[in-house]
Tab-separated table of C-alpha atoms and ligand atoms in Angstrom:
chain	number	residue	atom	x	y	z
A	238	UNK	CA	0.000	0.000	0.000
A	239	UNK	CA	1.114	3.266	-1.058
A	240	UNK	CA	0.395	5.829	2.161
A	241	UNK	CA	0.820	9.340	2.328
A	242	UNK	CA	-0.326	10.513	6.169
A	243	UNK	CA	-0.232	14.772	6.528
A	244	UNK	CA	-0.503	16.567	9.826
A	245	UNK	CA	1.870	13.799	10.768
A	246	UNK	CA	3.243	15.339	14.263
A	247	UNK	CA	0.132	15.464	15.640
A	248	UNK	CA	-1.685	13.007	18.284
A	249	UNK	CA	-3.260	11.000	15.508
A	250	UNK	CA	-0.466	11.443	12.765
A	251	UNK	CA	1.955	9.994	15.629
A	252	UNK	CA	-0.639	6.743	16.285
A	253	UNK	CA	-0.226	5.939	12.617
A	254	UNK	CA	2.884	6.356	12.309
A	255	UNK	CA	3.558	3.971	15.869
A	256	UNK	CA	0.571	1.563	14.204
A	257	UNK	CA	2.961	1.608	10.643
A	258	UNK	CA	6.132	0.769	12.444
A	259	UNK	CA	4.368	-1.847	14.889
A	260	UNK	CA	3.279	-3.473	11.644
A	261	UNK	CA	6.531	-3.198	9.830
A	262	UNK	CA	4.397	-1.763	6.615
A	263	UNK	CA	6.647	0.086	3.812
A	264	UNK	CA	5.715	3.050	1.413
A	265	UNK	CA	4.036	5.158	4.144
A	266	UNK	CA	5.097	8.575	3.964
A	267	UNK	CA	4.716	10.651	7.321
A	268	UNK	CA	4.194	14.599	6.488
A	269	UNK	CA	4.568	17.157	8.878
A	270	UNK	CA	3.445	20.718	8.811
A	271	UNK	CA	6.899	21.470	7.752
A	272	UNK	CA	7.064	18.958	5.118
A	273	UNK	CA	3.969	19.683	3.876
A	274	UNK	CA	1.539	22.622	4.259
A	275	UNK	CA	-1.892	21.604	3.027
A	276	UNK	CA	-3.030	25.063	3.045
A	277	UNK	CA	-1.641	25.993	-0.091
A	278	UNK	CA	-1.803	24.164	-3.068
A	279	UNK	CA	0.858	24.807	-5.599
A	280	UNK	CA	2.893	22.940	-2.118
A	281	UNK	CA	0.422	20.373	-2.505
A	282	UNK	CA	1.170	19.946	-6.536
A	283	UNK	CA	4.564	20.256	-6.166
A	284	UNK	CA	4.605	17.875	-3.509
A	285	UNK	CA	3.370	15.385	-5.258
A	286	UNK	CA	4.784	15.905	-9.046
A	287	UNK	CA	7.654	13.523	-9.063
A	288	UNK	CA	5.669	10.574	-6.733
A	289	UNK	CA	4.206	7.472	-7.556
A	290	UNK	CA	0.696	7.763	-6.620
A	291	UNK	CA	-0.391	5.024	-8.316
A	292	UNK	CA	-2.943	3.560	-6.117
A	293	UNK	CA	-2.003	5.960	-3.221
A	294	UNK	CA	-4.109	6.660	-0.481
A	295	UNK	CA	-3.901	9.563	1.991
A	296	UNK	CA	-4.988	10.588	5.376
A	297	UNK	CA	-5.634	13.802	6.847
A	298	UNK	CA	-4.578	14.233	9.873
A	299	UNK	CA	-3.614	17.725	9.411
A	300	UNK	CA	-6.345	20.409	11.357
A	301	UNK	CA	-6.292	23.409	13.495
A	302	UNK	CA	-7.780	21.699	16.752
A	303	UNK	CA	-7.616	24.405	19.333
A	304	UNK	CA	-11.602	24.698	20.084
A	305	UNK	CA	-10.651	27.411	22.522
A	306	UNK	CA	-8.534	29.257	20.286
A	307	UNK	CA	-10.794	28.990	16.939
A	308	UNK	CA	-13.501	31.436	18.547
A	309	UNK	CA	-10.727	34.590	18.385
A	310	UNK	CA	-9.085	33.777	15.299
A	311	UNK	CA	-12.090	31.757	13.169
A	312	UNK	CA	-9.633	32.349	9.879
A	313	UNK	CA	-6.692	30.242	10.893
A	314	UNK	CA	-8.997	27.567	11.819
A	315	UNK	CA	-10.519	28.141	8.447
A	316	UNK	CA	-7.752	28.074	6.530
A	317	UNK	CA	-6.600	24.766	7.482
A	318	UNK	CA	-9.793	23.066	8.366
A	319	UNK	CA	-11.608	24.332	5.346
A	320	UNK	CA	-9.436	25.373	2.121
A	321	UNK	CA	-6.463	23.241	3.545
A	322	UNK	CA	-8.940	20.052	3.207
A	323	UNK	CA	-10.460	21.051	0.004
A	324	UNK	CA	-7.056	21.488	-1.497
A	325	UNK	CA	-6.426	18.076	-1.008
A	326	UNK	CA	-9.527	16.514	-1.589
A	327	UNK	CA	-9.315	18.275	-5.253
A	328	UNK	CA	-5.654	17.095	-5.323
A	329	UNK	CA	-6.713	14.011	-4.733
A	330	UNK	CA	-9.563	13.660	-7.293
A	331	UNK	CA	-7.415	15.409	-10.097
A	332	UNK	CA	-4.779	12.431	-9.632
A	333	UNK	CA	-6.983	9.411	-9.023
A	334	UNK	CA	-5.938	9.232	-5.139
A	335	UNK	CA	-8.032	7.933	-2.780
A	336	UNK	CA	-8.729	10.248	0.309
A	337	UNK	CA	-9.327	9.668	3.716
A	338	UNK	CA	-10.478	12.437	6.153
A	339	UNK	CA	-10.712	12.587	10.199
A	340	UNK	CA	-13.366	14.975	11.182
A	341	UNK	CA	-15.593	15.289	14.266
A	342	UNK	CA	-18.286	15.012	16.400
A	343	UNK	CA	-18.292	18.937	17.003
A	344	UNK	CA	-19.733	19.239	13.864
A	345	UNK	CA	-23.184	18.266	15.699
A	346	UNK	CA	-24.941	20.761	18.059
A	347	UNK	CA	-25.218	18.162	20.781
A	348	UNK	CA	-28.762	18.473	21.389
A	349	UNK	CA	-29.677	14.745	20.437
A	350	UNK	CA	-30.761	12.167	22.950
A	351	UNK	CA	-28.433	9.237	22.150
A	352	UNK	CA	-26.099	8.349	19.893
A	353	UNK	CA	-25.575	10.697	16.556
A	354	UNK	CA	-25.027	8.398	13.152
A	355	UNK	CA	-24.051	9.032	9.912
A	356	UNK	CA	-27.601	10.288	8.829
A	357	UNK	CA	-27.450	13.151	11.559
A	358	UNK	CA	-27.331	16.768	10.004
A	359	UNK	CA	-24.286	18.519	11.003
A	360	UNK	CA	-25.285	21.881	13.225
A	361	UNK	CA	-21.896	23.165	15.245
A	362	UNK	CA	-22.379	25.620	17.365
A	363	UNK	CA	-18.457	26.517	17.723
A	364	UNK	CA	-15.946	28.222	15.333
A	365	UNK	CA	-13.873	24.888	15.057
A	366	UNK	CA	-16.796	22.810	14.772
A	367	UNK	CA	-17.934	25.009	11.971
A	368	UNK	CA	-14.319	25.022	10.253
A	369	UNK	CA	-14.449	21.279	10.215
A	370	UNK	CA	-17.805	21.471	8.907
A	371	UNK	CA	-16.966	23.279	5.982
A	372	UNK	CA	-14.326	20.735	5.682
A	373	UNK	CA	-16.269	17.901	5.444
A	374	UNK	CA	-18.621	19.317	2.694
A	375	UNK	CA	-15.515	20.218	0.523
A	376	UNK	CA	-14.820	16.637	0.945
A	377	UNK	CA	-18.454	15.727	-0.443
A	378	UNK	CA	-18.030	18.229	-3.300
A	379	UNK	CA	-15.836	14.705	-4.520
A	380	UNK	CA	-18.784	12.190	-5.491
A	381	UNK	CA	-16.191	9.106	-4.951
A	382	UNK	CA	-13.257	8.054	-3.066
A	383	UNK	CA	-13.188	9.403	-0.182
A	384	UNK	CA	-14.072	8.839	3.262
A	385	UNK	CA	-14.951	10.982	5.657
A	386	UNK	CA	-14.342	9.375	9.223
A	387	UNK	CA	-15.749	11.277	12.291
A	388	UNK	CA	-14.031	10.756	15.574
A	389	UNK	CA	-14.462	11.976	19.393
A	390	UNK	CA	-12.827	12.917	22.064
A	391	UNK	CA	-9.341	11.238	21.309
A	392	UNK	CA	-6.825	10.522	23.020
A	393	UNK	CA	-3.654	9.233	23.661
A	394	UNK	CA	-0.923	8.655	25.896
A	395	UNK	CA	2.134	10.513	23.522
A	396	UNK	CA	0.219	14.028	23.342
A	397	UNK	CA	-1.156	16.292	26.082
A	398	UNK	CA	-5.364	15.125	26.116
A	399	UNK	CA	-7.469	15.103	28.917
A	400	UNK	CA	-6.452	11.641	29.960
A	401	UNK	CA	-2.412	13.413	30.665
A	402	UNK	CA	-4.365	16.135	31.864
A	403	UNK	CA	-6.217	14.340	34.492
A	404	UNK	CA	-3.635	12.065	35.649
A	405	UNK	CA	-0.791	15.072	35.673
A	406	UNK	CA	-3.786	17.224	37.422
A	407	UNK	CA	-4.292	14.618	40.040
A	408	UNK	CA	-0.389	14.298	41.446
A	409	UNK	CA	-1.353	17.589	43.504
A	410	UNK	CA	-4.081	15.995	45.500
A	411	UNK	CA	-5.984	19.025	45.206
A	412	UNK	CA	-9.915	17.666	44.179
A	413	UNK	CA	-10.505	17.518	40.503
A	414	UNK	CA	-13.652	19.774	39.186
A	415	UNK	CA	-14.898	18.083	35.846
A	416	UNK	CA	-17.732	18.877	34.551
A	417	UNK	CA	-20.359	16.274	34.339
A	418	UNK	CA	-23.169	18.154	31.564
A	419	UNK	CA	-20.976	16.969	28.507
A	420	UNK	CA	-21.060	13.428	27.450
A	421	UNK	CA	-19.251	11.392	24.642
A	422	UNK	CA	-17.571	8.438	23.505
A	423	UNK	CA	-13.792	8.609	24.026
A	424	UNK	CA	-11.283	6.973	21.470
A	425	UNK	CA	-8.095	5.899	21.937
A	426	UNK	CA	-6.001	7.147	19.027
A	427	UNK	CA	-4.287	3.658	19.441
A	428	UNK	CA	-7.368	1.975	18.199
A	429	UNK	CA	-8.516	4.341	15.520
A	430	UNK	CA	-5.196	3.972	13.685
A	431	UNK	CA	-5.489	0.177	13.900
A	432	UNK	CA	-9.269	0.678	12.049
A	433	UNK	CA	-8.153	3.016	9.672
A	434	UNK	CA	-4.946	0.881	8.405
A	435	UNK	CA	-7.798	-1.850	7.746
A	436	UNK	CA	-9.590	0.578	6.206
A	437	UNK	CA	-7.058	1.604	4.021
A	438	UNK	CA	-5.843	-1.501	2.930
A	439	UNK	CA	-9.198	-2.066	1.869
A	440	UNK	CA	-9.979	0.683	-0.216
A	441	UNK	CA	-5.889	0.737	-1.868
A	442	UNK	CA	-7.562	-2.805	-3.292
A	443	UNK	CA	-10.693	-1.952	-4.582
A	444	UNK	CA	-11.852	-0.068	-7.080
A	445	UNK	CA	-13.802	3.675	-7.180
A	446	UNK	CA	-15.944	3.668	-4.504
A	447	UNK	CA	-18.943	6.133	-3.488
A	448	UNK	CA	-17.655	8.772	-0.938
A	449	UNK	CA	-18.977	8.135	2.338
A	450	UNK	CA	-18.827	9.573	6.117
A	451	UNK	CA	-18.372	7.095	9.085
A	452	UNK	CA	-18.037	7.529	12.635
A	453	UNK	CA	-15.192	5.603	14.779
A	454	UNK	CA	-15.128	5.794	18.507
A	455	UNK	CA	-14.296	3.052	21.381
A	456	UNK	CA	-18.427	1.839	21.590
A	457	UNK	CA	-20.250	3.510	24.710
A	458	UNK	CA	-20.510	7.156	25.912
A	459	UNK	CA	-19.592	8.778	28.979
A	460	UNK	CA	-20.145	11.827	31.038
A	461	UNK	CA	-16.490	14.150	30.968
A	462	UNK	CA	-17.026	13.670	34.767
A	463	UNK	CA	-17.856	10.115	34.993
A	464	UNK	CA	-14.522	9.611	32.187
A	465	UNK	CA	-12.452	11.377	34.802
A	466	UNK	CA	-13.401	9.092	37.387
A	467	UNK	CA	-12.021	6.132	35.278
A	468	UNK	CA	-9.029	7.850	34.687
A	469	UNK	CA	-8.605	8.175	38.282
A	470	UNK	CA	-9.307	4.955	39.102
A	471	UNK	CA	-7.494	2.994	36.863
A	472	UNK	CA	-4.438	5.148	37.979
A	473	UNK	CA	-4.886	4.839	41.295
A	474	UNK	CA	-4.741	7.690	42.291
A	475	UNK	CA	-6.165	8.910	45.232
A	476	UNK	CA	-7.828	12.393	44.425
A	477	UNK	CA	-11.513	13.625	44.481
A	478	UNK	CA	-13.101	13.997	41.598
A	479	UNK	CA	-16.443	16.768	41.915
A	480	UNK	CA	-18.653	17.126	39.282
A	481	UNK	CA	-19.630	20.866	38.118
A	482	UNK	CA	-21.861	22.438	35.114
A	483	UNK	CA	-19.875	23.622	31.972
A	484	UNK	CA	-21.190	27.159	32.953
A	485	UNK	CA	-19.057	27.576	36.147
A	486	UNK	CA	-16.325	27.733	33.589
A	487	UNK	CA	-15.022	30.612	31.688
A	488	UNK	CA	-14.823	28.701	28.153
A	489	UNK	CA	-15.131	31.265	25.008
A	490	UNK	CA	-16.704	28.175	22.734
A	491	UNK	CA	-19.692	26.427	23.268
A	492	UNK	CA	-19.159	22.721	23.231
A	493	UNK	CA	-21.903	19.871	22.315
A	494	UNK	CA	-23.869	19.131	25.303
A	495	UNK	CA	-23.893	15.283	23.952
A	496	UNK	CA	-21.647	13.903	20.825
A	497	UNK	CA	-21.598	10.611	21.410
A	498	UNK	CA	-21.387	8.443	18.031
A	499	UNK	CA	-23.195	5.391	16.344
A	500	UNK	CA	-20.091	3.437	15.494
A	501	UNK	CA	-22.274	0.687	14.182
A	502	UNK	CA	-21.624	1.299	10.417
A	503	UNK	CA	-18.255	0.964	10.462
A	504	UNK	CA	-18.251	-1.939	12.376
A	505	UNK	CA	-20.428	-3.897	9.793
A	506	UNK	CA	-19.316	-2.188	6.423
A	507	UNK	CA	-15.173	-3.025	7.338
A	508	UNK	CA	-15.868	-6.058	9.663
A	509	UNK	CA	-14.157	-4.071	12.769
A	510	UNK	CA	-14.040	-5.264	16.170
A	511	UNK	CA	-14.244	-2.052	18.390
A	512	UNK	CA	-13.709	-2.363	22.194
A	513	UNK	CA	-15.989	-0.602	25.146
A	514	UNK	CA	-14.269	2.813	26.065
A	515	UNK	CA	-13.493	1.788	29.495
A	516	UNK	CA	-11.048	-1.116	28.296
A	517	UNK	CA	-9.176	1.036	25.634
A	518	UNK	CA	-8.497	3.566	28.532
A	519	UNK	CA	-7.542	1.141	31.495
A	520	UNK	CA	-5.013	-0.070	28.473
A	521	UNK	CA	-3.824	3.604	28.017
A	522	UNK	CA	-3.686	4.280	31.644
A	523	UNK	CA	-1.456	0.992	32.482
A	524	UNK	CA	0.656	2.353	29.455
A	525	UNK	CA	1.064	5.856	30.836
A	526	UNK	CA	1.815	4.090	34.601
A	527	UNK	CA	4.587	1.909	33.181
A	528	UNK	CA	6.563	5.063	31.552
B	629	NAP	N1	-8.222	15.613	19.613
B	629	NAP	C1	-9.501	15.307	19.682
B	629	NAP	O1	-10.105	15.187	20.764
B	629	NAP	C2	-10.278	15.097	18.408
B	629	NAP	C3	-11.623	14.709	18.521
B	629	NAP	C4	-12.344	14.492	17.354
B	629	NAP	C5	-11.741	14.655	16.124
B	629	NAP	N2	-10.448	15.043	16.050
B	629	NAP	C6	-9.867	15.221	14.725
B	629	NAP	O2	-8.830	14.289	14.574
B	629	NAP	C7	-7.835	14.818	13.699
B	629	NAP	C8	-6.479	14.677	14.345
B	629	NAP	O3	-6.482	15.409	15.556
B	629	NAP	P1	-5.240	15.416	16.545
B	629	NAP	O4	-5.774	15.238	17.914
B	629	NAP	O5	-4.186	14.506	16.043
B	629	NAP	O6	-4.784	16.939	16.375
B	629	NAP	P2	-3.359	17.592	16.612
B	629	NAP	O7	-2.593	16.814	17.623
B	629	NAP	O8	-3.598	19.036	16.861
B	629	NAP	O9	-2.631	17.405	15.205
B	629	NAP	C9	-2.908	18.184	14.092
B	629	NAP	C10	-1.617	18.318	13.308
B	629	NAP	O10	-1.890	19.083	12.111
B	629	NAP	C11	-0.813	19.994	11.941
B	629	NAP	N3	-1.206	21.110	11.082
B	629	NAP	C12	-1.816	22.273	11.434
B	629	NAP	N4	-1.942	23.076	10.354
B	629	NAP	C13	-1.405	22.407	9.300
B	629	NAP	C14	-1.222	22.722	7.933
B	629	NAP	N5	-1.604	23.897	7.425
B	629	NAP	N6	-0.639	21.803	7.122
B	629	NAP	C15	-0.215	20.617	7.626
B	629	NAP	N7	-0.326	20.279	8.930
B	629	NAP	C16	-0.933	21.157	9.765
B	629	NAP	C17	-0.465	20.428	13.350
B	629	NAP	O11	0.813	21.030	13.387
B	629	NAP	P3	1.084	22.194	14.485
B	629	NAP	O12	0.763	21.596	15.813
B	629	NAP	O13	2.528	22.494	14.278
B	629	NAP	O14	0.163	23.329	14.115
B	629	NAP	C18	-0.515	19.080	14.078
B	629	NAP	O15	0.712	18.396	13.964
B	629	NAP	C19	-8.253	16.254	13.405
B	629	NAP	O16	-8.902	16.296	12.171
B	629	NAP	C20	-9.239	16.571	14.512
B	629	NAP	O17	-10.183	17.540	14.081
B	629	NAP	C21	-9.692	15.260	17.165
């Protein structure tokens, strides 16, 4: 398989690129930011002139991710999230590569009860759930090959998430206030990048396919508060965990009140086996004990 991974530094770049070596799999190509800046295209073109591409896949793992950030400066997280991914997904059609994109559950407005599936209407109520929106729709401008695979809350334990939060957080013994009015289904980035080299080896043997979104996440959803608690426990530490309403904090962007995803179509369509959140974590935790 010929695989071509941008965004490459990041926390789900570097799971693919661990998953790659694990497997001992040759002609993946890793692209950072610096190597690569999908942004602007001529880079893109260039990039790419002198490559073999035949039967190439790539996966974007390249976004501007700071939900915080986004609401102050909405045209960086644009930039990347919007033109950056339809400058690829053009690339992409223009030189018959097939295209794999990681979006997000913040592009739904969290007012569901249960779990959101593919056939739920994006509506996101934050600047970088609104970039990634207009992502994912320059993705569907492309009527085949491509994939457009919604994830949430990820993690992992070689970045700075939540989980590193939490555990670093709870060395202090001061109490840990979480808040317990946002719920989810947390993925470990270890898993995802096990699904999506699956997935790719699937598609790099097929022929044209019909574009399509999916949703990956560990199965199961979880309260932020209630997620913290597992943390906690399967680290032993011994800190107190209170749960408090996303209002008592000062946050500039509105998060989804409930994002938790359907991952039952991917399951079926590329005969995955996805574990319960609350394994994949006690796995991470264990990992992030040992170092
Ligand atoms: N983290 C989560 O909880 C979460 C949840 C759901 C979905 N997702 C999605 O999952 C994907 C991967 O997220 P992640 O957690 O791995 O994010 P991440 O750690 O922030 O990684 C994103 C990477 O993209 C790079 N990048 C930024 N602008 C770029 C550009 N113009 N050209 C090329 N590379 C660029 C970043 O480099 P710099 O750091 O140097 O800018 C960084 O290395 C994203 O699409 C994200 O929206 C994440």
């Amino acid at each position: 398989m010929n695989l071509f991974v941008t965004g490459s530094e990041g926390q789900f770049g570097t799971a693919l690129r661990n998953t790659v070596v694990r497997k001992s799999m040759n002609n993946c190509i890793f692209l950072s930011k610096t190597d690569l800046d999908i942004t602007n295209y001529a880079e893109v073109r260039e990039y790419f002139k002198n490559k073999s591409v035949k039967g190439a896949v790539i996966i974007n793992c390249a976004a501007y991710t700071d939900v915080e950030k986004a609401e102050s400066e909405p045209e960086k997280a644009f930039k990347v999230n919007s033109q950056g991914v339809k400058n690829l997904a053009e690339f992409c059609r223009k030189s018959g590569i097939k295209f794999i994109h990681i979006s997000t559950d913040f592009v739904f407005n969290g007012l569901k009860k249960g779990l959101y599936d593919e056939s739920d209407i994006p509506d996101p109520v934050s600047i970088y759930g609104k970039s990634k929106a207009e992502g994912e729709k320059a993705v569907l401008e492309n009527p085949e090959n491509c994939l457009i695979i919604r994830t949430s809350w990820l993690y992992s334990t070689t970045h700075n998430t939540f989980l590193n939060k939490i555990i670093g957080r709870s060395k202090s013994g001061t109490p840990l206030k979480v808040v317990e009015d946002e719920t989810g289904s947390p993925t470990y980035a270890v898993d995802l990048a096990e699904a999506l080299i699956k997935i790719c080896e699937k598609i790099s043997q097929i022929g044209n396919f019909k574009t399509a979104v999916y949703h990956y996440c560990n199965t199961g959803s979880v309260s932020r508060y209630e997620y913290a608690k597992k943390i906690i426990e399967f680290s032993k530490a011994a800190v107190e965990v209170i749960a408090i309403k996303s209002n008592e904090l000062s946050m500039k962007a509105k998060r989804p009140a409930n994002s938790s995803l359907d991952n039952s179509k991917i399951t079926s369509d590329f005969n995955l086996e996805i574990r319960n959140w609350d394994e994949a974590l006690k796995e991470a935790v264990e990992k992030i004990n040992e170092q």
